[in-house]
Amino acid sequence: KKMSLTTRDTVDNARDWRVDFEDEEGVQKPVATELQRFLQLVHEHPIHDKKEQGIKNENTILRIDTRPSERAPAFDLVQTGERSIRKVIAVLAFVADEIRELCELAEAHFIPGILVFGEMPADLEELSETNVEKEITFGHFISFFQELARFIQRCHTCAHNLVQQLAALSRSKNIFKGVHFDTATDSLAELLALLVTIDVAILRNDALADAWTEYKRIIARLRSSSKDQWANDIFLELGEQRVEQSLPQFEFFLGEIDRIVLKGTCFRACAELDFEHTLESKMNNELDFVVVVRDNAILLAEFERAVKIKLDRALALVGTASETDERLQLVQVAALYCFIRRIAPAKSEPDPKLYRSVWSIEKHVPVITLVGGRALPFFVADFLLEHAPPPPNVLLKKIEPLPNALDNTRREACKRLDSHFETQAKALELRRLTFLAKMQARFQRCVLQNSNQQQNMTTSSELLLEQRGALLLQALALAQSHASLLRSCVALHVATSTPFAKRALSSFASLIDGLKSIEACVCNERSAVIAESLSGALKALAQALLAQLGPLKLKLERKTSQKKNNRLESLAALEAASVLLTSSQTFSSSRLHILGLCLCLAFNDTTAPENSSERKCKERAQALARRLTLLATFETRMHRICDASTLYWSRELLEPTLTAIGNIQRLPHLLSAAADISHVLLANSSTELLEPWKRRVITALDTAILIPLCHHIENDLRVRAHALGASRNSKNTSAPSNGQKEISDHSQLLQVLKFNNLCILDEMIQPRRYVAAYLEKVFYDLTVVALHDWATYAEMRALARQSYGLELRENLLPMGSLDVGLDILRIMQNIHVFVSRFSYNLNQQTFIERRPDRGSKNVRCINIRSIAASLKQHGLGVCDTTVNFTYQFLTQKFHIFSQFLYDDYIRSHLSKERRWFRKHRIACDSMYPYGRAADLVREIRKLGISENDGNSFLDHFRILITEIGNALGYVRMVRSAGAEFCADAAQFVPSFEQAQSMANNCANIIQNENEEEEKNDDAFEKNAQVDDNQYLSSATKGAGKNLAAVIQNLSKNFAEGRDYFQVLVNVFQKVLGDHEHLTNFYTIVPALCLSWVDCQLVAKDRVFKQSRSKDAYFTDDGFAVGIAYILAILDQGNRFDSLHWFDSVKAKILADEAELEQRLATRERKRKAREHEQEQQKKKSSTFSFLSNSTSSTNNSTKTSAKAIEDDDDDDDDD
């Protein structure tokens, strides 16, 4: 008390000290400047950005606890000079605080324990629990039920104490006359509602009743121990005497648990307490002190008044946009009314109007859900029929709904709710989006002010705090609307056994998403800003409430000399409330209870009569106190309202809800809702229930979303890969679009890939990694089954990376690679077949099969890697053997080559072409004409055509030259593969010089040893002076010698290599250089080029055809290599260059292009001339038709007039 008074004096002195300053604005400017400098320092600090990033993370665990903890006792918080007032407020506040603690303890420990009793793991629900398991389960919960029994007895004690306190206060004649302790009555109603909730939880748990029945059978078997072998075993184990002594006590203990807890009569037992005597007098058998409760008309009237007020306020807000906890207040109303009926004397008649009003709750609110997300259905009508039946003076026909039609009424209410469920869910979604936008705009971090803006900083800050406080209250109301609709729907369907409509699942998911999005926005994302603003908003509300107390305080201070009508007590209560509002910026539950009691004492029937200005101040003060209570307990209320554990208790809807989720952006919030049950399952160390639930959620996520997503992506990749392959095979070379092509039915499903992580309790799932792992497994399995489809899955992997951004790991399979394909020895032995069936690509040094074998689904390719793999197996020595085989093959081919050119017909034509070109060199501009080459092709074709393939002699000669070029290309590839093999092997040798030096030393040691063996034994002393390396083992020395040879060979091949081309040129140049019939070979090259071009066009066209009975290829560089090789052998390169053949071809192409353009221009002029003539003919025909139509119309009119004259003459004759 002294400390509080000293603090108040200090505050008053500080206020006086501030008033002494003449320029108050001058004092505020330095303070504002320093504040702005501090804010700038905070905003520029690196840790601020990290905090912002943590808050923006969707899976953040950063949360600021804004719940205040009160350390001062209630008696010290009441600062008033009136000792009686102080004692009454402190006592009632202490009891209210204890009730609040009991409610929090029950919500955190006892109610979750009752709910999880008998719960089977989520993956074993189909298996029923055996009787033995039920007995064991109940035995494990014995200590829990013992604690629950003591807890309920403590609740009864608090209710007993509070009722007696209110009864004693109501009988005081002068001090508290006209005072309504609504705060204390609300605490009593809250405690009674807690007992009702425990009763409902116990009675709704069928497993608890079954387990209790089985457990009682154990006790009966123990009682008849002489006839039961099982009981005899227990007697032998524990001792017969010990069991006989403990059994009666244990039976009494179980009877107490059954009477207090398991029968579900906690509320009934509380209402049937003896409130006339104190508990101390009962324990001491002293019944002299009596508190009048049952015959206390004032107390009963006060309770009825509280019922009416709470009922009217709750019904006025239920179903509106301002509803917060009014549905739970309706439970408190029903519990308090039944409590009144229980404690009222039997001779008193209940108020029929009040009974009908309480009964009407069933009409306005068909079902009220208890225990948050558990959504235990509570029906007011059933509760009234059980604890407060309709009094005789109430006509049953006048209450609605009728007692005998409650089931039908609830089914109709369920149907009405289903019909409007989707509409209401959409309306709430629109409200939620608007609210989130406002939160984004209002709850930003502090903005730095400049010097011009600092003048209005105070006003703008107060306005911002008011807006933020209103938004927080709106968050509570909006979350309550979502929770009420969600839980009412589930509870009604469960109570009436009505199936849940499939079309409502999307709205069901929307409501859960709404709850978790509001909670995430308020409690996670904006928690730092809310923590900064909450104290300021509470202070602003406290100042507004203090302003409402001012007029009454001034009025009472003027009349302090008149000691009547309890004015001094009201003034003392106002003083205590003023100190409470100004002494702190946080409001604990104790402070809120004391504040409520002070308001009840200040605004009584005497100081604030009906229809007075003080009554209006009282209503405004109560409204502000209500808002202050909501903001002070904001975090606790928000977590309680946003509890979405309904998803666990209605887990049959989990997988269908995920399937019909609608908007995939709701998925993280739905998975977050699945974790809300963790605090319930862990309340009584029920860890064995949490892991199965997590597995069930993961299974539902896989079945409903991830697996369909994987299948859709796999099918899409297959379709696109097929379309890409079809586009290559068709003449239309346009490839499909590279962008992601979404199917309308799966557009939402594909949005799952945008989530980095999906949190399910303590496990993180990465959708992209999940899909990638699925595709990796599928590609691996299918590639193992069909290796020939390796290209398809490689292409699908590339499309997955390009279209969906999925990084797939390599499956480390051959994937059809030719690294272990055709062996170099097999090619060497069948080189004549190889050069005829494969086409050579000069740039990539690759051989591609022209026509695959019958039934084969792929085309074989041979590249440098495949030859290098063969060299790795056989060694570099096979390269020389390959050149030898190639030489033998070329010898055979050059023999055919020489015979073709030796033919008289061919030789005469070539000589003729050579003479003609010499004679007309100047006329042809030193360019061999394209027409002469084409004529030579036709002339040779006249010699004959092969019946098998339709080729001429020139075509066969071209094929011969191509096979020669392919053989040379193969030799070139072998040389390149050898160089690559040496490069791959050399990377393991750090330095050739060091390795060679070590190898040479080893080789020298071996040589020295061989020489020393021939010497005499007398040279031992001389050998002792040799280096220590000579004492190496024989195996080490042999390895060193082999290493020397290998490194020497490797270094030689890697550094120099061998030019096999030059070897082959020199060899055949010596043999073929002296033959005269080969001197005119260069003149046939132009004709060979034309033949090669025609054959190449035909082969490329066959590539796009499905039937490949003939050769189809797109590259054939063996012809060019063969021509160059033969020209080099015959030394006719300069002679061929003198023909300027390629310049002639270019001139021919340009001439053909100009001629084509001229033809097109002529055709265009003729087309325009024809169009002009047609237009002229149309004009002439239109003029002629117009003149003919005019003449015919004139003749028709003349004929009509003549006929009319004849008709008139006939009429005259008749007259």
PDB file of N, CA and C in Angstrom, residues 592-633:
ATOM      1  N   LEU A 592      -8.927  -6.787 -14.769  1.00  0.00           N
ATOM      2  CA  LEU A 592     -10.218  -6.684 -15.457  1.00  0.00           C
ATOM      3  C   LEU A 592     -11.369  -7.013 -14.517  1.00  0.00           C
ATOM      4  N   HIS A 593     -11.213  -8.019 -13.671  1.00  0.00           N
ATOM      5  CA  HIS A 593     -12.264  -8.336 -12.706  1.00  0.00           C
ATOM      6  C   HIS A 593     -12.473  -7.198 -11.725  1.00  0.00           C
ATOM      7  N   ILE A 594     -11.380  -6.626 -11.227  1.00  0.00           N
ATOM      8  CA  ILE A 594     -11.497  -5.499 -10.286  1.00  0.00           C
ATOM      9  C   ILE A 594     -12.148  -4.308 -10.975  1.00  0.00           C
ATOM     10  N   LEU A 595     -11.756  -4.053 -12.229  1.00  0.00           N
ATOM     11  CA  LEU A 595     -12.353  -2.940 -12.965  1.00  0.00           C
ATOM     12  C   LEU A 595     -13.851  -3.157 -13.151  1.00  0.00           C
ATOM     13  N   GLY A 596     -14.247  -4.374 -13.477  1.00  0.00           N
ATOM     14  CA  GLY A 596     -15.678  -4.653 -13.634  1.00  0.00           C
ATOM     15  C   GLY A 596     -16.443  -4.472 -12.339  1.00  0.00           C
ATOM     16  N   LEU A 597     -15.868  -4.919 -11.232  1.00  0.00           N
ATOM     17  CA  LEU A 597     -16.537  -4.744  -9.944  1.00  0.00           C
ATOM     18  C   LEU A 597     -16.623  -3.275  -9.562  1.00  0.00           C
ATOM     19  N   CYS A 598     -15.590  -2.515  -9.844  1.00  0.00           N
ATOM     20  CA  CYS A 598     -15.633  -1.079  -9.563  1.00  0.00           C
ATOM     21  C   CYS A 598     -16.725  -0.389 -10.379  1.00  0.00           C
ATOM     22  N   LEU A 599     -16.880  -0.773 -11.630  1.00  0.00           N
ATOM     23  CA  LEU A 599     -17.938  -0.179 -12.444  1.00  0.00           C
ATOM     24  C   LEU A 599     -19.318  -0.563 -11.907  1.00  0.00           C
ATOM     25  N   CYS A 600     -19.459  -1.805 -11.425  1.00  0.00           N
ATOM     26  CA  CYS A 600     -20.746  -2.214 -10.847  1.00  0.00           C
ATOM     27  C   CYS A 600     -21.077  -1.404  -9.599  1.00  0.00           C
ATOM     28  N   LEU A 601     -20.059  -1.112  -8.777  1.00  0.00           N
ATOM     29  CA  LEU A 601     -20.293  -0.327  -7.572  1.00  0.00           C
ATOM     30  C   LEU A 601     -20.548   1.139  -7.898  1.00  0.00           C
ATOM     31  N   ALA A 602     -19.835   1.635  -8.917  1.00  0.00           N
ATOM     32  CA  ALA A 602     -19.981   3.063  -9.229  1.00  0.00           C
ATOM     33  C   ALA A 602     -21.322   3.345  -9.887  1.00  0.00           C
ATOM     34  N   PHE A 603     -21.688   2.563 -10.879  1.00  0.00           N
ATOM     35  CA  PHE A 603     -22.942   2.780 -11.608  1.00  0.00           C
ATOM     36  C   PHE A 603     -24.019   1.850 -11.048  1.00  0.00           C
ATOM     37  N   ASN A 604     -24.554   2.199  -9.882  1.00  0.00           N
ATOM     38  CA  ASN A 604     -25.641   1.418  -9.302  1.00  0.00           C
ATOM     39  C   ASN A 604     -26.973   2.082  -9.586  1.00  0.00           C
ATOM     40  N   ASP A 605     -28.002   1.512  -9.079  1.00  0.00           N
ATOM     41  CA  ASP A 605     -29.342   2.059  -9.345  1.00  0.00           C
ATOM     42  C   ASP A 605     -29.528   3.442  -8.749  1.00  0.00           C
ATOM     43  N   THR A 606     -28.748   3.790  -7.735  1.00  0.00           N
ATOM     44  CA  THR A 606     -28.888   5.102  -7.108  1.00  0.00           C
ATOM     45  C   THR A 606     -28.133   6.164  -7.875  1.00  0.00           C
ATOM     46  N   THR A 607     -26.891   5.883  -8.228  1.00  0.00           N
ATOM     47  CA  THR A 607     -26.073   6.880  -8.934  1.00  0.00           C
ATOM     48  C   THR A 607     -26.408   6.968 -10.413  1.00  0.00           C
ATOM     49  N   ALA A 608     -26.934   5.902 -10.982  1.00  0.00           N
ATOM     50  CA  ALA A 608     -27.250   5.888 -12.418  1.00  0.00           C
ATOM     51  C   ALA A 608     -28.651   5.340 -12.604  1.00  0.00           C
ATOM     52  N   PRO A 609     -29.657   6.126 -12.266  1.00  0.00           N
ATOM     53  CA  PRO A 609     -31.040   5.639 -12.424  1.00  0.00           C
ATOM     54  C   PRO A 609     -31.415   5.527 -13.897  1.00  0.00           C
ATOM     55  N   GLU A 610     -32.578   4.954 -14.120  1.00  0.00           N
ATOM     56  CA  GLU A 610     -33.068   4.787 -15.486  1.00  0.00           C
ATOM     57  C   GLU A 610     -33.324   6.143 -16.137  1.00  0.00           C
ATOM     58  N   ASN A 611     -33.062   6.193 -17.470  1.00  0.00           N
ATOM     59  CA  ASN A 611     -33.339   7.377 -18.291  1.00  0.00           C
ATOM     60  C   ASN A 611     -32.568   8.595 -17.808  1.00  0.00           C
ATOM     61  N   SER A 612     -31.364   8.403 -17.366  1.00  0.00           N
ATOM     62  CA  SER A 612     -30.531   9.520 -16.931  1.00  0.00           C
ATOM     63  C   SER A 612     -29.256   9.532 -17.755  1.00  0.00           C
ATOM     64  N   SER A 613     -28.556  10.654 -17.674  1.00  0.00           N
ATOM     65  CA  SER A 613     -27.299  10.750 -18.404  1.00  0.00           C
ATOM     66  C   SER A 613     -26.260   9.791 -17.843  1.00  0.00           C
ATOM     67  N   GLU A 614     -26.315   9.572 -16.523  1.00  0.00           N
ATOM     68  CA  GLU A 614     -25.380   8.612 -15.933  1.00  0.00           C
ATOM     69  C   GLU A 614     -25.637   7.203 -16.443  1.00  0.00           C
ATOM     70  N   ARG A 615     -26.887   6.870 -16.721  1.00  0.00           N
ATOM     71  CA  ARG A 615     -27.184   5.545 -17.264  1.00  0.00           C
ATOM     72  C   ARG A 615     -26.559   5.382 -18.653  1.00  0.00           C
ATOM     73  N   LYS A 616     -26.597   6.441 -19.462  1.00  0.00           N
ATOM     74  CA  LYS A 616     -25.950   6.382 -20.774  1.00  0.00           C
ATOM     75  C   LYS A 616     -24.431   6.244 -20.630  1.00  0.00           C
ATOM     76  N   CYS A 617     -23.879   6.982 -19.644  1.00  0.00           N
ATOM     77  CA  CYS A 617     -22.445   6.823 -19.389  1.00  0.00           C
ATOM     78  C   CYS A 617     -22.124   5.398 -18.959  1.00  0.00           C
ATOM     79  N   LYS A 618     -23.038   4.797 -18.163  1.00  0.00           N
ATOM     80  CA  LYS A 618     -22.830   3.422 -17.735  1.00  0.00           C
ATOM     81  C   LYS A 618     -22.813   2.470 -18.926  1.00  0.00           C
ATOM     82  N   GLU A 619     -23.736   2.655 -19.861  1.00  0.00           N
ATOM     83  CA  GLU A 619     -23.779   1.774 -21.032  1.00  0.00           C
ATOM     84  C   GLU A 619     -22.532   1.930 -21.888  1.00  0.00           C
ATOM     85  N   ARG A 620     -22.105   3.198 -22.061  1.00  0.00           N
ATOM     86  CA  ARG A 620     -20.876   3.404 -22.837  1.00  0.00           C
ATOM     87  C   ARG A 620     -19.661   2.841 -22.108  1.00  0.00           C
ATOM     88  N   ALA A 621     -19.633   2.986 -20.792  1.00  0.00           N
ATOM     89  CA  ALA A 621     -18.513   2.452 -20.019  1.00  0.00           C
ATOM     90  C   ALA A 621     -18.483   0.933 -20.089  1.00  0.00           C
ATOM     91  N   GLN A 622     -19.639   0.303 -20.019  1.00  0.00           N
ATOM     92  CA  GLN A 622     -19.692  -1.148 -20.128  1.00  0.00           C
ATOM     93  C   GLN A 622     -19.235  -1.620 -21.505  1.00  0.00           C
ATOM     94  N   ALA A 623     -19.628  -0.879 -22.542  1.00  0.00           N
ATOM     95  CA  ALA A 623     -19.185  -1.241 -23.891  1.00  0.00           C
ATOM     96  C   ALA A 623     -17.668  -1.094 -24.028  1.00  0.00           C
ATOM     97  N   LEU A 624     -17.110   0.005 -23.472  1.00  0.00           N
ATOM     98  CA  LEU A 624     -15.661   0.186 -23.524  1.00  0.00           C
ATOM     99  C   LEU A 624     -14.940  -0.875 -22.697  1.00  0.00           C
ATOM    100  N   ALA A 625     -15.513  -1.212 -21.540  1.00  0.00           N
ATOM    101  CA  ALA A 625     -14.910  -2.269 -20.723  1.00  0.00           C
ATOM    102  C   ALA A 625     -14.939  -3.602 -21.444  1.00  0.00           C
ATOM    103  N   ARG A 626     -16.014  -3.855 -22.182  1.00  0.00           N
ATOM    104  CA  ARG A 626     -16.101  -5.077 -22.971  1.00  0.00           C
ATOM    105  C   ARG A 626     -15.009  -5.117 -24.044  1.00  0.00           C
ATOM    106  N   ARG A 627     -14.802  -4.009 -24.744  1.00  0.00           N
ATOM    107  CA  ARG A 627     -13.752  -3.939 -25.759  1.00  0.00           C
ATOM    108  C   ARG A 627     -12.377  -4.061 -25.117  1.00  0.00           C
ATOM    109  N   LEU A 628     -12.222  -3.457 -23.939  1.00  0.00           N
ATOM    110  CA  LEU A 628     -10.952  -3.560 -23.233  1.00  0.00           C
ATOM    111  C   LEU A 628     -10.660  -5.004 -22.842  1.00  0.00           C
ATOM    112  N   THR A 629     -11.690  -5.721 -22.406  1.00  0.00           N
ATOM    113  CA  THR A 629     -11.506  -7.130 -22.048  1.00  0.00           C
ATOM    114  C   THR A 629     -11.132  -7.967 -23.264  1.00  0.00           C
ATOM    115  N   LEU A 630     -11.792  -7.696 -24.388  1.00  0.00           N
ATOM    116  CA  LEU A 630     -11.496  -8.457 -25.601  1.00  0.00           C
ATOM    117  C   LEU A 630     -10.070  -8.220 -26.071  1.00  0.00           C
ATOM    118  N   LEU A 631      -9.608  -6.957 -26.028  1.00  0.00           N
ATOM    119  CA  LEU A 631      -8.254  -6.667 -26.470  1.00  0.00           C
ATOM    120  C   LEU A 631      -7.217  -7.187 -25.486  1.00  0.00           C
ATOM    121  N   ALA A 632      -7.509  -7.121 -24.196  1.00  0.00           N
ATOM    122  CA  ALA A 632      -6.550  -7.585 -23.198  1.00  0.00           C
ATOM    123  C   ALA A 632      -6.346  -9.090 -23.279  1.00  0.00           C
ATOM    124  N   THR A 633      -7.387  -9.819 -23.638  1.00  0.00           N
ATOM    125  CA  THR A 633      -7.299 -11.278 -23.776  1.00  0.00           C
ATOM    126  C   THR A 633      -7.328 -11.686 -25.246  1.00  0.00           C
TER     127      THR A 633
END
